[in-house]
Coordinates of C-alpha atoms in Angstrom, one line a residue:
X1 CA 88.5 102.5 120.0
X2 CA 91.3 102.3 122.2
X3 CA 93.9 99.3 122.7
X4 CA 96.4 98.9 125.5
X5 CA 99.7 96.9 125.0
X6 CA 102.5 95.7 126.0
X7 CA 105.9 95.0 123.9
X8 CA 106.9 91.8 124.6
X9 CA 110.3 90.0 124.5
X10 CA 110.3 86.2 124.6
X11 CA 108.6 84.3 121.6
X12 CA 107.7 80.5 120.9
X13 CA 105.1 78.1 122.0
X14 CA 106.1 78.0 125.4
X15 CA 106.0 81.4 126.1
X16 CA 103.2 82.4 124.4
X17 CA 102.1 79.2 126.6
X18 CA 102.5 81.0 129.7
X19 CA 101.5 84.6 128.1
X20 CA 97.4 82.4 128.1
X21 CA 98.1 80.8 131.3
X22 CA 98.4 84.5 133.2
X23 CA 95.3 85.6 131.8
X24 CA 97.2 87.3 128.2
X25 CA 96.8 87.1 124.7
X26 CA 100.3 87.2 122.7
X27 CA 99.9 89.3 119.1
X28 CA 102.0 91.1 116.6
X29 CA 101.4 94.9 115.2
X30 CA 103.5 94.9 112.0
X31 CA 102.8 97.6 108.8
X32 CA 103.6 101.0 107.9
X33 CA 107.3 102.5 108.4
X34 CA 108.4 100.4 111.4
X35 CA 109.3 97.5 111.5
X36 CA 106.8 94.0 113.3
X37 CA 106.7 94.2 117.3
X38 CA 105.9 91.3 119.4
X39 CA 102.9 93.0 122.3
X40 CA 100.5 90.9 124.3
X41 CA 96.9 92.5 125.9
X42 CA 94.6 91.3 127.7
X43 CA 92.6 88.5 127.1
X44 CA 89.3 89.2 128.3
X45 CA 89.6 93.2 126.7
X46 CA 90.4 91.7 124.0
X47 CA 87.7 88.7 123.8
X48 CA 85.1 91.5 124.6
X49 CA 86.1 93.8 122.3
X50 CA 85.9 91.3 119.0
X51 CA 82.5 90.9 119.7
X52 CA 81.6 94.5 118.7
X53 CA 81.0 94.6 115.6
X54 CA 83.1 98.7 115.4
X55 CA 86.4 96.6 116.3
X56 CA 86.9 95.4 113.3
X57 CA 85.8 97.4 110.9
X58 CA 87.0 100.7 112.9
X59 CA 91.0 102.7 113.4
X60 CA 91.1 101.4 116.8
X61 CA 93.8 103.4 118.5
X62 CA 96.6 100.9 119.8
X63 CA 98.7 101.6 122.6
X64 CA 102.0 99.9 123.7
X65 CA 103.7 100.8 125.8
X66 CA 102.7 104.5 126.4
X67 CA 103.1 105.6 122.7
X68 CA 99.9 105.3 120.2
X69 CA 100.4 103.9 117.3
X70 CA 96.5 104.0 114.6
X71 CA 96.2 100.2 113.1
X72 CA 93.3 98.5 111.9
X73 CA 92.3 95.1 113.4
X74 CA 93.7 92.5 110.1
X75 CA 93.3 88.8 112.1
X76 CA 92.9 86.6 115.0
X77 CA 93.2 83.2 116.2
X78 CA 90.4 81.3 118.8
X79 CA 90.5 78.3 120.2
X80 CA 88.6 75.5 118.7
X81 CA 86.4 74.9 120.6
X82 CA 87.7 77.3 124.1
X83 CA 86.3 80.7 124.3
X84 CA 90.2 81.3 123.7
X85 CA 92.1 84.3 121.9
X86 CA 95.2 82.8 120.8
X87 CA 96.5 85.3 118.5
X88 CA 95.5 88.5 117.2
X89 CA 97.4 90.8 114.6
X90 CA 96.9 94.8 113.6
X91 CA 98.0 96.3 110.9
X92 CA 100.0 100.6 111.0
X93 CA 97.8 103.1 108.4
X94 CA 99.1 106.0 107.9
X95 CA 96.6 109.1 107.6
X96 CA 98.0 110.0 103.7
X97 CA 97.6 106.2 102.3
X98 CA 94.1 104.3 101.2
X99 CA 93.6 101.2 103.3
X100 CA 90.6 98.0 102.6
X101 CA 89.2 97.3 104.5
X102 CA 85.0 95.1 105.3
X103 CA 82.1 97.0 106.4
X104 CA 79.3 95.6 107.5
X105 CA 76.1 96.3 106.3
X106 CA 73.4 97.0 107.8
X107 CA 70.2 97.3 105.9
X108 CA 67.7 99.6 106.8
X109 CA 63.4 99.2 107.0
X110 CA 63.5 96.0 105.4
X111 CA 60.3 95.6 107.9
X112 CA 58.1 98.9 105.9
X113 CA 59.3 97.5 102.4
X114 CA 55.7 96.7 100.9
X115 CA 57.4 92.9 99.3
X116 CA 57.5 92.4 103.2
X117 CA 54.5 94.1 104.9
X118 CA 52.3 93.4 102.1
X119 CA 53.4 90.9 99.0
X120 CA 54.2 88.4 102.5
X121 CA 58.5 88.5 101.5
X122 CA 60.9 87.2 103.3
X123 CA 64.6 89.7 103.2
X124 CA 67.2 87.8 102.0
X125 CA 70.5 89.0 103.1
X126 CA 73.2 88.4 100.0
X127 CA 75.6 90.1 101.3
X128 CA 76.1 91.1 105.2
X129 CA 79.4 93.4 104.7
X130 CA 81.0 94.9 101.8
X131 CA 85.0 95.8 100.6
X132 CA 85.5 99.5 100.1
X133 CA 88.7 101.4 99.7
X134 CA 89.7 104.7 101.7
X135 CA 91.3 107.2 103.4
X136 CA 92.0 106.1 106.7
X137 CA 89.5 108.9 108.1
X138 CA 87.4 108.5 105.7
X139 CA 86.3 105.2 106.9
X140 CA 83.2 104.3 107.8
X141 CA 81.2 102.2 110.9
X142 CA 78.9 100.5 108.7
X143 CA 76.9 101.0 105.0
X144 CA 73.1 101.6 105.0
X145 CA 70.9 100.3 102.5
X146 CA 67.6 101.0 102.7
X147 CA 64.9 98.1 101.5
X148 CA 62.0 101.0 102.9
X149 CA 60.8 100.8 98.8
X150 CA 61.5 97.6 97.8
X151 CA 58.8 94.9 96.1
X152 CA 57.6 91.1 96.0
X153 CA 61.0 89.4 93.2
X154 CA 63.5 92.7 92.7
X155 CA 66.8 91.6 94.1
X156 CA 69.0 95.0 96.0
X157 CA 72.4 95.7 93.8
X158 CA 76.0 97.7 95.2
X159 CA 74.4 100.3 92.3
X160 CA 71.3 100.8 94.9
X161 CA 74.1 101.8 97.7
X162 CA 75.1 105.4 98.8
X163 CA 78.9 105.2 99.1
X164 CA 80.1 107.9 101.4
X165 CA 81.9 110.4 100.7
X166 CA 85.6 109.6 99.8
X167 CA 84.6 105.9 99.6
X168 CA 84.3 102.9 96.4
X169 CA 83.5 100.2 96.7
X170 CA 86.3 97.0 95.9
X171 CA 84.6 94.6 93.4
X172 CA 85.8 91.3 93.1
X173 CA 84.8 90.1 88.8
X174 CA 81.2 92.0 89.7
X175 CA 81.2 95.2 88.8
X176 CA 77.8 95.2 90.3
X177 CA 76.5 92.6 92.7
X178 CA 73.7 91.7 94.2
X179 CA 73.0 92.5 98.4
X180 CA 69.8 91.0 98.8
X181 CA 66.8 90.3 97.5
X182 CA 62.7 90.4 99.1
X183 CA 61.0 86.8 97.9
X184 CA 58.5 84.6 98.9
X185 CA 59.5 82.1 101.5
X186 CA 59.7 78.5 100.9
X187 CA 56.3 76.4 100.4
X188 CA 55.1 80.4 99.5
X189 CA 53.1 81.4 96.8
X190 CA 51.5 84.6 95.7
X191 CA 48.4 85.6 96.0
X192 CA 47.1 85.2 92.5
X193 CA 48.4 81.4 93.0
X194 CA 47.1 81.1 95.6
X195 CA 43.1 82.3 94.9
X196 CA 42.3 78.7 93.7
X197 CA 43.5 77.3 96.8
X198 CA 40.5 75.6 99.0
X199 CA 38.7 75.0 96.7
X200 CA 37.5 70.7 96.8
X201 CA 36.8 69.1 93.0
X202 CA 33.9 67.7 91.9
X203 CA 33.5 64.2 93.0

């Protein structure tokens, strides 16, 4: 994805306020061999880009004053109640250095899982993203989790996911965390437990 930005020379709260009033968002790009660079971006284009999942987990082509740099979105600050992006941070990436990025999980074949289709269970997403380490060229836009064979009561773990080539999961404390499970909805009963329902006890 391509992002167009411009260098900004004036800093400070007042300058940032004037930028926002002019439909611009202040930002910074840092990291790598270059010095931190203060930038400004078109607010509306940035606001719509932030709604796209890929914008948060892809290597971006950040063009600053005509020169392109590879970068990752690292942070952004929103106004407490207005649809307004106050500030955005990008980090330069090198093709030869591994990066740590949170990648969204896409859950596949949820409706056809036996535990859902036959067992009337519901799928609970325990994780919605996974932190990974990889070279920029190997960064996936998302990681698929196939739930097609899931049975009622089954829990899917990290070990059940096939990671793309060159991608390593980063776990904090738990080497094989739970990713999703299939359970009965609250108040639900299994078919076996429900067989006696509807019977009126003798007076």
